[in-house]
Every structure is written in C-alpha cells, then in structure tokens.
Short mmCIF file of C-alpha atoms and ligand atoms in Angstrom, two decimals:
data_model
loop_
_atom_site.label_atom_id
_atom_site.label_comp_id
_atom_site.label_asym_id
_atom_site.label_seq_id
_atom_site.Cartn_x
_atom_site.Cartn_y
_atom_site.Cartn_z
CA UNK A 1 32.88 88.99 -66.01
CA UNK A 2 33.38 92.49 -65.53
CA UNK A 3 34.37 94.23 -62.02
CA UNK A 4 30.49 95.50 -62.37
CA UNK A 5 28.50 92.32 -62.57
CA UNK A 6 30.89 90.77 -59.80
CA UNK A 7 30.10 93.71 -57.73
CA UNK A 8 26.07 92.71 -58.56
CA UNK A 9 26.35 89.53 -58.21
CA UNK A 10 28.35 89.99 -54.50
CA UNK A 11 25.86 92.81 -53.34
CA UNK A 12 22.64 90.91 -54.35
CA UNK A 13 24.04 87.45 -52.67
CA UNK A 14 26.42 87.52 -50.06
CA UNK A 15 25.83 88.26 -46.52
CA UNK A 16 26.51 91.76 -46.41
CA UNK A 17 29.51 91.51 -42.92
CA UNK A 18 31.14 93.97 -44.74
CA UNK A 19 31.55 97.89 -46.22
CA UNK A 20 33.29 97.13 -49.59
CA UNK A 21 35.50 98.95 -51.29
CA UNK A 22 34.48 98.42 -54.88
CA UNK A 23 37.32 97.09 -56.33
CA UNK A 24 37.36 93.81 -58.12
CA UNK A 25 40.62 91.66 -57.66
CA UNK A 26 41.22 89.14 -60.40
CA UNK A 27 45.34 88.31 -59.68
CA UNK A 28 48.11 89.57 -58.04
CA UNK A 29 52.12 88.95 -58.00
CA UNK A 30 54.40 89.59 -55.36
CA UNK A 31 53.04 93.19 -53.55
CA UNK A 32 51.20 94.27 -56.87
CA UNK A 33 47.26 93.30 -57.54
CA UNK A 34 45.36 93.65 -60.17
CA UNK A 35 41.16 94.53 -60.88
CA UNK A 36 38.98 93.10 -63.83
CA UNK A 37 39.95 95.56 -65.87
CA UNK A 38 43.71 95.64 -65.35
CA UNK A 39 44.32 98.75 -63.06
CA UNK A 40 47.39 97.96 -60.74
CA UNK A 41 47.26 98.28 -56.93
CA UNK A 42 49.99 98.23 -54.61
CA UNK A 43 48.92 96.15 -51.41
CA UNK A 44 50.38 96.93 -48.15
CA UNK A 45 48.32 94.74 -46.37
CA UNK A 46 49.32 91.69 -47.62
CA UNK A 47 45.36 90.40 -47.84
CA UNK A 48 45.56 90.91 -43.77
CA UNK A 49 49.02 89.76 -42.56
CA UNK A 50 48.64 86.61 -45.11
CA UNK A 51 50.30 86.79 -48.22
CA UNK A 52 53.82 87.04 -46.62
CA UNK A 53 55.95 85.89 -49.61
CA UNK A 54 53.99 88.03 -51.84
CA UNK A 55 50.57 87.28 -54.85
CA UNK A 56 51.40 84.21 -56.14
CA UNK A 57 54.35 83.12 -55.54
CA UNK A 58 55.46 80.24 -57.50
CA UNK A 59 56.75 77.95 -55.10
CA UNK A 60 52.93 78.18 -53.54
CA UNK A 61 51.94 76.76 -56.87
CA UNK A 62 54.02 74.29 -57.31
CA UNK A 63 53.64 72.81 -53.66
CA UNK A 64 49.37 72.81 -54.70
CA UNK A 65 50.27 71.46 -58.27
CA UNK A 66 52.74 68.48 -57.14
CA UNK A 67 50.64 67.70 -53.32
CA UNK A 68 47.29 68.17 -55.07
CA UNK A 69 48.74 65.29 -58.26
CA UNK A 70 49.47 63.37 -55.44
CA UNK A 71 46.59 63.61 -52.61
CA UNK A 72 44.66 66.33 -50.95
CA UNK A 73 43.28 64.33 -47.74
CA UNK A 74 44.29 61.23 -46.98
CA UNK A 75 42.02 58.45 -45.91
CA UNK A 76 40.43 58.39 -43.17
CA UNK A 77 41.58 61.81 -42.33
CA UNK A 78 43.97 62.38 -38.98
CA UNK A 79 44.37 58.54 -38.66
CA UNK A 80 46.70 57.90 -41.07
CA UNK A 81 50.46 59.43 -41.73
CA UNK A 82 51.50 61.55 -43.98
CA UNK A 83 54.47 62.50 -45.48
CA UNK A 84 53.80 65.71 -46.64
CA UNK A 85 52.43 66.23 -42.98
CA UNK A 86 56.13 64.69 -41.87
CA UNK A 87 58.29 67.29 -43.60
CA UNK A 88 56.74 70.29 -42.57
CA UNK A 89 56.69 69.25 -38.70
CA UNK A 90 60.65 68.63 -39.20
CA UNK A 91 60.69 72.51 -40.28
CA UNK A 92 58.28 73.49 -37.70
CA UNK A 93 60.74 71.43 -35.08
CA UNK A 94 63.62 73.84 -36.26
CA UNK A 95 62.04 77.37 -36.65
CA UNK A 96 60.00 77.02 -33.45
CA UNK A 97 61.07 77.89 -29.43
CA UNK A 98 63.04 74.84 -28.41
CA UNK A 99 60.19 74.18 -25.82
CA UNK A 100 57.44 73.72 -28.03
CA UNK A 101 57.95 70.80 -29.25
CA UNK A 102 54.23 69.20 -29.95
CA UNK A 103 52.25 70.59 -32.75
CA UNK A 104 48.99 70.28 -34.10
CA UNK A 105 46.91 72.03 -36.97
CA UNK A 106 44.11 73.76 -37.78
CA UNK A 107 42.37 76.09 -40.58
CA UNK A 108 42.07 79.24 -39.27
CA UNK A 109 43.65 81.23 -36.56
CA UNK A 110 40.53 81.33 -34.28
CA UNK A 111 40.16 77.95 -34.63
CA UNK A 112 43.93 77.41 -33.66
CA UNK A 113 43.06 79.84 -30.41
CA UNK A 114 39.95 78.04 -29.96
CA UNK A 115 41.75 74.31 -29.44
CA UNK A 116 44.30 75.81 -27.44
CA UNK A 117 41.65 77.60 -24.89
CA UNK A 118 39.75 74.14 -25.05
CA UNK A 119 42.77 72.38 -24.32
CA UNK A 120 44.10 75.10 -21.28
CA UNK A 121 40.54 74.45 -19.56
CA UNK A 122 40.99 70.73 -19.89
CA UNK A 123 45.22 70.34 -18.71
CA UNK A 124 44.85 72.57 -15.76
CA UNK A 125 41.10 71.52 -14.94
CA UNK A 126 40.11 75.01 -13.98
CA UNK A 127 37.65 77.73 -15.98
CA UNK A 128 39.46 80.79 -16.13
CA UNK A 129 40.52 82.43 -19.76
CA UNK A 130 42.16 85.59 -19.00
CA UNK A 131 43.07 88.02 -21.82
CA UNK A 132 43.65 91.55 -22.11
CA UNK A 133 42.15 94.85 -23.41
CA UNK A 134 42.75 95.33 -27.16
CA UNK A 135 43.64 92.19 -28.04
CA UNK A 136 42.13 90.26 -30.61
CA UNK A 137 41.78 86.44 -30.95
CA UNK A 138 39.24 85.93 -33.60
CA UNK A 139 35.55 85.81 -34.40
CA UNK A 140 33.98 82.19 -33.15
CA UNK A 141 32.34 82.31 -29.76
CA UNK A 142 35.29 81.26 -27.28
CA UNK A 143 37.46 83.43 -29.35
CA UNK A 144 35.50 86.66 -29.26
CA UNK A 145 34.79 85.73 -25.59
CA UNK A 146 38.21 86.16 -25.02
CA UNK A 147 38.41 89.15 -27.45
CA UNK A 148 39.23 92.47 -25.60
CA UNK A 149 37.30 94.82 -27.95
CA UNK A 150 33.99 95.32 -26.75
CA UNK A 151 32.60 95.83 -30.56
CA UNK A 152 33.32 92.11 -31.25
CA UNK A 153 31.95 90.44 -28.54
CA UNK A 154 28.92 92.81 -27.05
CA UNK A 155 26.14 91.42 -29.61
CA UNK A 156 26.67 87.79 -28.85
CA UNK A 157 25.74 87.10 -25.36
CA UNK A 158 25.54 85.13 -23.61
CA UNK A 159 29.37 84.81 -24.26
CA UNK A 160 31.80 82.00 -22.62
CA UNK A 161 31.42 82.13 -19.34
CA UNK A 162 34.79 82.91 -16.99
CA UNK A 163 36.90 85.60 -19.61
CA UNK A 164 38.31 88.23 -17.39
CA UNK A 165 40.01 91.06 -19.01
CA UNK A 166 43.40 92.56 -17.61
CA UNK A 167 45.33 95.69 -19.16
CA UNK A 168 47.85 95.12 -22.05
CA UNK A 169 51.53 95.35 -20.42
CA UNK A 170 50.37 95.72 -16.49
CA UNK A 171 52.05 92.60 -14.52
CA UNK A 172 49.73 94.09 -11.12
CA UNK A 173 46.28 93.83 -13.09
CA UNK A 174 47.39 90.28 -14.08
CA UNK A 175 48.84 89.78 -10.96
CA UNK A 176 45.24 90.24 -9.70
CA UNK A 177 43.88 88.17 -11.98
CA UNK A 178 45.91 85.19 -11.23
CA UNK A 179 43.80 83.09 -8.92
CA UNK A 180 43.80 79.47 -8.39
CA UNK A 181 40.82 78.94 -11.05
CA UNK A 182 43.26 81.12 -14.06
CA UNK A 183 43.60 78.43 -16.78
CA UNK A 184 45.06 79.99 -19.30
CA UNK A 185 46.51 83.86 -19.79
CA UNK A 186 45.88 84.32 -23.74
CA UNK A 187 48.04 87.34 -25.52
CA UNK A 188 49.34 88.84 -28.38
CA UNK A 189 53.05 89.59 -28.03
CA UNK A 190 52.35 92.63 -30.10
CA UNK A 191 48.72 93.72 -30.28
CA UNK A 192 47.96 93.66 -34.19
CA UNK A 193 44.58 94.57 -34.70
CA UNK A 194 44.57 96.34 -31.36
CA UNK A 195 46.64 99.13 -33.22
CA UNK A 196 50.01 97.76 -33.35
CA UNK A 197 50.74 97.95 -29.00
CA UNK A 198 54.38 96.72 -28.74
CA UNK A 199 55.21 95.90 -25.11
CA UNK A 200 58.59 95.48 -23.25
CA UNK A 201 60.00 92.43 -24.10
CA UNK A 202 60.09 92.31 -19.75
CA UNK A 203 56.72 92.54 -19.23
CA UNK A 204 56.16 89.40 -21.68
CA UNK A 205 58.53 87.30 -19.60
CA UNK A 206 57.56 88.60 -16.75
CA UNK A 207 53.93 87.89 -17.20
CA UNK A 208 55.20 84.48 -18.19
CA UNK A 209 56.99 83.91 -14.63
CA UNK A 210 54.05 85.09 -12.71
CA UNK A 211 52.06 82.28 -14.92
CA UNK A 212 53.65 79.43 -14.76
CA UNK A 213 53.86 80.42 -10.44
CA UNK A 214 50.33 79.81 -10.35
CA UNK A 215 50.14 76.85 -12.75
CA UNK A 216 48.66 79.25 -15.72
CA UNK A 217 49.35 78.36 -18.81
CA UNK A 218 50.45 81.16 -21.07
CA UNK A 219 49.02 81.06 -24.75
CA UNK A 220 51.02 83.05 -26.67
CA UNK A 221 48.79 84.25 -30.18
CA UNK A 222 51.18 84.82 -32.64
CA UNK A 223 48.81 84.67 -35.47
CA UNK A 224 49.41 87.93 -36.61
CA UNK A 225 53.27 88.33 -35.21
CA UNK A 226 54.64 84.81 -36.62
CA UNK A 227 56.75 84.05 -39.49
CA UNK A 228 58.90 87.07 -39.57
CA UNK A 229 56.14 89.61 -39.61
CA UNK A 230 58.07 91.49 -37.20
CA UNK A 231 61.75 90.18 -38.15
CA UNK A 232 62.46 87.19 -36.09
CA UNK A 233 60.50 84.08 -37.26
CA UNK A 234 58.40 84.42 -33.66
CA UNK A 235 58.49 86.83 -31.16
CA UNK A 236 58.24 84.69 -28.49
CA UNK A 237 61.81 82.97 -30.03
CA UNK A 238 63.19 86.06 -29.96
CA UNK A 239 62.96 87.04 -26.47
CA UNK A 240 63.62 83.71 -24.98
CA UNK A 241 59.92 83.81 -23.49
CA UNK A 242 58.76 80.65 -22.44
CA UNK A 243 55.44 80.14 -23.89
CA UNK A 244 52.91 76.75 -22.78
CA UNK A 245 51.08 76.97 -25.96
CA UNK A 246 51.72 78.99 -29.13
CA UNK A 247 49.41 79.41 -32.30
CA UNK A 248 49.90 80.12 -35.58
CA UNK A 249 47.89 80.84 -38.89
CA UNK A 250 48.06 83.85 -41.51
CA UNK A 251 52.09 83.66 -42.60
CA UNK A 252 52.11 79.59 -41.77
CA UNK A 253 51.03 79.44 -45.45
CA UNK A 254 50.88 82.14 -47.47
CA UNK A 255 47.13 82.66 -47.85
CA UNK A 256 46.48 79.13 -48.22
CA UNK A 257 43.78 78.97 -45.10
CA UNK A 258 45.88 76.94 -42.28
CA UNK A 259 46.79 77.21 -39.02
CA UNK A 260 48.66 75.29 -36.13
CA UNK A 261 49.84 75.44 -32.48
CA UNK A 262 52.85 74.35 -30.96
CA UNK A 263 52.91 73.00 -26.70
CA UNK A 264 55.43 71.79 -24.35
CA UNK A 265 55.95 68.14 -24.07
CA UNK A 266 54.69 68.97 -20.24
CA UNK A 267 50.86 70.18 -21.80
CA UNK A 268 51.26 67.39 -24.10
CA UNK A 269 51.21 64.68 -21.80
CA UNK A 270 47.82 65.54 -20.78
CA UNK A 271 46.35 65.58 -23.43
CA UNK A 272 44.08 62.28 -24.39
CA UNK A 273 43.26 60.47 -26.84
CA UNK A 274 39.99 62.42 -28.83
CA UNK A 275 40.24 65.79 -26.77
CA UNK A 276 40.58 67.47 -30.08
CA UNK A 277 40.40 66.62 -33.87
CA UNK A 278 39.00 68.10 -37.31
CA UNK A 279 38.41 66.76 -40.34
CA UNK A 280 40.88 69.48 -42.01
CA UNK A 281 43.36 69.02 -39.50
CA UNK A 282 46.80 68.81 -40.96
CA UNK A 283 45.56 68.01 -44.31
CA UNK A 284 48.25 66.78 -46.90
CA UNK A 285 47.66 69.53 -49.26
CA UNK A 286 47.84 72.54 -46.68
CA UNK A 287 51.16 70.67 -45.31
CA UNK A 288 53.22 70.96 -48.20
CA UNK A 289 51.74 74.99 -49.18
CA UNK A 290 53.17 75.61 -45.73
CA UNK A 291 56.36 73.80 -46.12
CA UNK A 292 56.98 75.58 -49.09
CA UNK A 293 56.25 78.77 -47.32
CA UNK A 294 58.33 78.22 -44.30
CA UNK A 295 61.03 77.27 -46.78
CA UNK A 296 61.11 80.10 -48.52
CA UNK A 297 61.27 82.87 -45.53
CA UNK A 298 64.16 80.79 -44.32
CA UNK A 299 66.10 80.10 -47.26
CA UNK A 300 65.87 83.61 -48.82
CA UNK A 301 66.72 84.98 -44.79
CA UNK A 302 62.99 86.81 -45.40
CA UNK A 303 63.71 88.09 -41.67
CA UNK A 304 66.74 90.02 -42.37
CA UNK A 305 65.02 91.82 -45.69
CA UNK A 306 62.04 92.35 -43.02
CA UNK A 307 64.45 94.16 -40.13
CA UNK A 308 65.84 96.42 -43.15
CA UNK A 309 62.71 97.57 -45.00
CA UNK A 310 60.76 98.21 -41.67
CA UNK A 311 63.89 100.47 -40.42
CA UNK A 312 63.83 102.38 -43.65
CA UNK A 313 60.01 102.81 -43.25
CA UNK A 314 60.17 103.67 -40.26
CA UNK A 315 62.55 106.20 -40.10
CA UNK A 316 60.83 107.69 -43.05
CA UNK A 317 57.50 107.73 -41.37
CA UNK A 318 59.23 109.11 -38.45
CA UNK A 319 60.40 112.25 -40.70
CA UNK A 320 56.71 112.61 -41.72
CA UNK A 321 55.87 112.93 -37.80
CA UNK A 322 58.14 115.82 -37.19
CA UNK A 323 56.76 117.50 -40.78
CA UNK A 324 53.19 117.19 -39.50
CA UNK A 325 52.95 117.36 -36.01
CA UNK A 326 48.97 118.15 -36.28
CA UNK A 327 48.15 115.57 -38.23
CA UNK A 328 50.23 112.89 -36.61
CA UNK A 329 50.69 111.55 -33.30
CA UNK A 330 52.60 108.20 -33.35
CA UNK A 331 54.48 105.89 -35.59
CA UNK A 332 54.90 102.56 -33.96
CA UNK A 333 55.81 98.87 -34.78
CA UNK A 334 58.15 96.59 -35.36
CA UNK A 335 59.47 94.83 -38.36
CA UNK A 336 57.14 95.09 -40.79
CA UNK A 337 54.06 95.36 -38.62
CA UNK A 338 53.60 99.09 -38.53
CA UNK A 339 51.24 101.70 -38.11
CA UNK A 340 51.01 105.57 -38.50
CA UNK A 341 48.34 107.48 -35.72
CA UNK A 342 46.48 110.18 -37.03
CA UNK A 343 45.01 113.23 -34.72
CA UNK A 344 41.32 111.48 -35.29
CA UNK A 345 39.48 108.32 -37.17
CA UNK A 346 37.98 111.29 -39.76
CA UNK A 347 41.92 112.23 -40.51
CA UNK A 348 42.83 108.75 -41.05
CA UNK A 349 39.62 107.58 -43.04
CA UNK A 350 40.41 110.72 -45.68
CA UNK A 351 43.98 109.41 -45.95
CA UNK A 352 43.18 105.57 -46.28
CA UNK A 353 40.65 106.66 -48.98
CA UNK A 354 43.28 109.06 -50.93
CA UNK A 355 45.71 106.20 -50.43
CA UNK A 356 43.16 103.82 -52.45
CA UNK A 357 42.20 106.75 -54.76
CA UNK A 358 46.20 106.41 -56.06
CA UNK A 359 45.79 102.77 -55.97
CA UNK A 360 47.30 101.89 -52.70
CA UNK A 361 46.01 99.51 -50.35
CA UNK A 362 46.39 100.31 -46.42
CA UNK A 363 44.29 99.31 -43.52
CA UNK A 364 42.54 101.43 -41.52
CA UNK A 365 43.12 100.30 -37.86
CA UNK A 366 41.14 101.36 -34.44
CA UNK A 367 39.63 104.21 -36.14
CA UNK A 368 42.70 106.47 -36.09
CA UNK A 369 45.50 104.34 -37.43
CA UNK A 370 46.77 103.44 -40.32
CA UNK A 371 48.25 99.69 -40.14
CA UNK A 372 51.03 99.06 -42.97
CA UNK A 373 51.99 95.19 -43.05
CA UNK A 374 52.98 94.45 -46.99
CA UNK A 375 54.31 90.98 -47.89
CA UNK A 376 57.74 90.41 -46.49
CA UNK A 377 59.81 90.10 -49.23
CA UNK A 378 59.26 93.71 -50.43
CA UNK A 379 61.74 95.57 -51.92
CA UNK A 380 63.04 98.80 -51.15
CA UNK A 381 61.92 100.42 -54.16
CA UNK A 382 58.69 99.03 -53.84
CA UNK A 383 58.12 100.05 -49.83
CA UNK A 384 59.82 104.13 -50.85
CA UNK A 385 57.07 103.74 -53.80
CA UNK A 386 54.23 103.29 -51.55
CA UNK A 387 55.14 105.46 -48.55
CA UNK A 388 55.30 108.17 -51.16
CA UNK A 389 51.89 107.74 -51.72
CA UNK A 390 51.05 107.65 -48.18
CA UNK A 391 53.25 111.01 -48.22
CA UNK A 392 51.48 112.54 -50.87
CA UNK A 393 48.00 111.39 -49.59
CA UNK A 394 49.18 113.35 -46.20
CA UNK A 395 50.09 116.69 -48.07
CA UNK A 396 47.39 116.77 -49.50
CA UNK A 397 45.42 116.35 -46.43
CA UNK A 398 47.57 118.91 -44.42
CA UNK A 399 47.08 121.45 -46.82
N1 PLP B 401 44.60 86.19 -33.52
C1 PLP B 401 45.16 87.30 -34.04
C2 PLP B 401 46.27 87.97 -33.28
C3 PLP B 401 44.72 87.85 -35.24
O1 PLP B 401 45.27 88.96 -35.72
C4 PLP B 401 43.67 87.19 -35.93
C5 PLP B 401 43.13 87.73 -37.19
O2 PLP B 401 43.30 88.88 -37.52
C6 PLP B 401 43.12 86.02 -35.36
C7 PLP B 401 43.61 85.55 -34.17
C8 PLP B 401 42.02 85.27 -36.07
O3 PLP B 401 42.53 84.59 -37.17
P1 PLP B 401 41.53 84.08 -38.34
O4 PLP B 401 40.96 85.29 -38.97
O5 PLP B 401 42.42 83.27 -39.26
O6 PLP B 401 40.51 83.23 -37.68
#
C-alpha cells in the first residue's frame, strides 16, 4: 500500500470521529516514526501519553512473542489463575501506594474509571459522582457524565444522572459539594487533557481529608499521570495522598490497550462476588506486555531520566517565554507532562501545523496549548532536537 490508498481506503470507510492529519504511519522505534514512504517524524506525544518506553521497544515484543507461544486468554476467562496475571500483580504490589493493595484490570482507561464509579455507587450505597471542571475521564457514558468539558458530554443526554461539577483546586466548592449522598469525588491529580492544571500537592490531600470525613471515596485518575509521566511512578505515591481507588491505563503497557485500578483492602471488602467482570479482564497476554513495561521504567530508573529531561525542557521553554512575551503566556507541567500557552487557539494551531510541516508531532491542547508528553526514555539530544523545532516553528511565527 501506499500512504495514498490507505488514506482512501480510511476516508471512504471509517467513521469519520476525526480531522486527520494525512500522514500514514507504518513503524516507529523509540521517539522516531515513520510514513509509507519512509519520511521520519519525531513524536512528542507518545501516541497520547501511551508509548512511554518508546515505538517498539523490544522487551514489548518479546513479552507478546513468549505470552502469546504460550496463551493469550485462558479458559474460561477470569475464573481461572494465571501466572502471567501473578507476576505482574507482585510488581503492581511494589510500585503502587502502600494502601492500595487490591487490583483489578481492564482495557481502556474509561473503562477502568467506569468500574471504579460503578463500584463507588455500590460500597457507599449513595448516587453522587462528583468531579471537577476540566477534567477528563473518558468517552463512554458514565465517563463523559463525569467529564468536566462541556464539548464531550453536551450531545449525549440524557447523561448519568447525579454528576455535580466542582472547580479544579477549590477545597470550599467541594466542601459544598460534600453531602451525605457524595459517593465518590473523581480527579485527575494533574489535569492532562484539561491543559496540563497542576495543583498544590495540599489541596490534593486536603480534598482527600475532607473525603474520607464524609465517607467519600476519592478516585484518584491517574490514567494520564501514572507510570512516571510526571517523574514519580504515581502522583498520588508521591505526595503521600491517600487515595480509595486509583486507575490506571495508557503507560500500564506501553500501547498495548490495558488498564487497571488499585483499592484499599477497606473498599475491597465490599465488594461481592459478580459486581464487576469482563471478558478481557486481566488477560494473560496484556499481563505480561505490562510486566515487561513496568519492568523496564523501574529497572532503567525511567523516573529519574523523566525529572532531568522535563527540567531541561522546561527551563528551555521558559527562555522562549521571556523571548516572546506576545506570543506566549505560560509554560507549565511537570515531569514530562508539559505544555506551552499561546496568546490564542489561531497562534497555537499555526505552530502545531509548522511543527508537523518539519516533521514533528505535538498536540494541540484546549485550543491554545501546546501539550508536549514524548516517551519517557528520551534522550537529551533527542528532547533539544525537537524543542528546536518548536523554537524555530515560533520564530517563524513571531516574525
Ligand atoms: N482519564 C484520563 C485522565 C485520560 O487522560 C484519558 C484519556 O486521555 C482517559 C481517562 C480515558 O482513557 P482511554 O482513552 O484509554 O479510555
């Protein structure tokens, strides 16, 4: 095939969710991709927060190779063991906050949020699913309910019933919120597709006291944040918040789709017997890609490469901010979930697109953001070669 008849054969048969950029991806390695016809991109969005130990990374291959000769799903699904399964809760055990100590899996990250607003309504028996402005939790129906970005959840009414909205890092608008039928508060410890909102690590723990007062759970969504996107393997681990329910997806595997959350033993014991299930859940094959991932960020200390390549990016982008003060407002983030605010969305869509024309991908975020989150084992060399473009792409602009 040819980028042109996959672009055809896409247009003419796909539902068309998306605006495309036409741009054919046949393989990748590490933060490089490739098209049809073997132009090179750089990708600093690591296919959306995914690919965290770069384009195909052997050790993902070998975990498919070796689980796949062995067995993909096990009989009779959930109800059997698995030692593949086994392994990768023993790493999960040791990279997780000390208090989360059950897990269970999913496929995607919404449908990780989705179990663990299920399972909030269930423990606590009351309706409430609070959430907050900006945030994002994913795109089935109880997760876009309890989506705070009006564009993702106006067209589907009716919606969930009892989502209330509070405002990202205000404990007296959650405070408010908190009534005896609050099931669950559901949050982002840093607002990702939001436009990269970091709040005091105070207001998290905070938030977390005035929960657990009322007998709230707290659902920390670390979907985007997890596995050393920002540094430490979780956020909430970091800050010694103590979360009721965590879940995970993107990093947990590389790009394989998976996903999991983590409880207390206290949520745990009331759960029941068939309160949730799937038939993917915690498949054999999915196990070991994410034991292999976990692995590696741990035994190559991932997190310490991701503190120093975000600080040199950062400070860079921070020099850019002072050099154009018209064109730029903010640089914000943490780690190596970062993001660089333009004046307006028009600013930012004409750098995105000059970043692509030179072969760069970035990810237009909010409309006036540009989000930067490349796999975390990126080099120095490779982050100063695409911020220059991003430089360059700005120059251009501002002149
Ligand atoms: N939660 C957060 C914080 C996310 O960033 C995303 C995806 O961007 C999701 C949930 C949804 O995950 P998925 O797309 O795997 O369903």
């Amino acid at each position: 095939m040819s980028s042109e008849n996959t672009f055809n054969t896409e247009d003419r048969s796909m539902v068309p969710f998306f605006i495309k950029q036409k741009i054919s991806i046949e393989r990748g390695e590490g933060v490089y991709a490739w098209d049809e016809e073997g132009g090179q991109y750089l990708d600093f969005t690591s296919g959306w927060g995914v690919t965290c130990i770069g384009h195909a990374n052997p050790v993902i291959a070998e975990a498919l190779a070796e689980q796949s000769g062995k067995i993909i799903q096990n009989p009779n699904s959930g109800l059997t063991y698995s030692p593949a399964r086994a392994k990768l809760l023993d790493l999960l055990g040791r990279v997780l906050p000390k208090n989360l100590t059950r897990v269970f899996f999913a496929s995607s990250g919404a449908e990780a949020n989705d179990a663990a607003i299920k399972l909030a309504r269930k423990v606590t028996g009351r309706l409430d699913i609070i959430s907050t402005h900006q945030s994002f939790h994913g795109r089935t129906i109880s997760t876009a309910s309890a989506t705070g970005q009006a564009s993702h959840r106006e067209k589907f009414n009716p919606l969930m019933p009892n989502n209330l909205f509070v405002k990202f890092g205000d404990l007296t608008d959650l405070e408010k919120a908190l009534t005896k039928d609050a099931a669950a508060f559901i949050l982002e410890p840093i607002q990702g597709e939001g436009g990269v909102i970091v709040p005091s690590g105070k207001y998290l723990n905070d938030a977390a006291a005035l929960c657990h007062r009322n007998g709230t759970l707290m659902i920390i969504d670390e979907i985007q944040t997890g596995f050393c996107r920002t540094g430490p393997m979780f956020v909430t681990g970091s800050i010694g918040l103590e979360a009721d329910i965590l879940t995970m997806a993107k990093g947990i595997a590389g790009g394989f789709p998976f996903g999991a959350f983590a409880m207390t033993e206290e949520v745990a014991a009331k759960i029941d017997i068939g309160d949730h299930g799937g038939t993917y859940c915690g498949n054999p094959l999915g196990c070991a890609v994410s034991h292999a991932v976990i692995n590696y960020l741990v035994t190559n200390n991932v997190s310490e490469n991701v503190e120093r390549v975000g600080k040199f990016a950062i400070e860079t982008m921070n020099g850019w901010q002072d050099q154009f003060p018209e064109l730029i407002t903010d640089v914000r983030g943490k780690g190596l979930l970062l993001l660089i605010e333009f004046r307006d969305d028009a600013t930012a869509g004409r750098i995105s697109s000059k970043c692509l024309e030179k072969r760069l991908f970035v990810r237009q975020t909010q409309g006036n953001g540009i989000r930067i989150f490349p796999a975390l084992n990126i080099t120095g060399d490779e982050m100063a070669e695409g911020l220059n473009i991003i430089r360059e792409a700005i120059t251009e602009t501002a002149g």
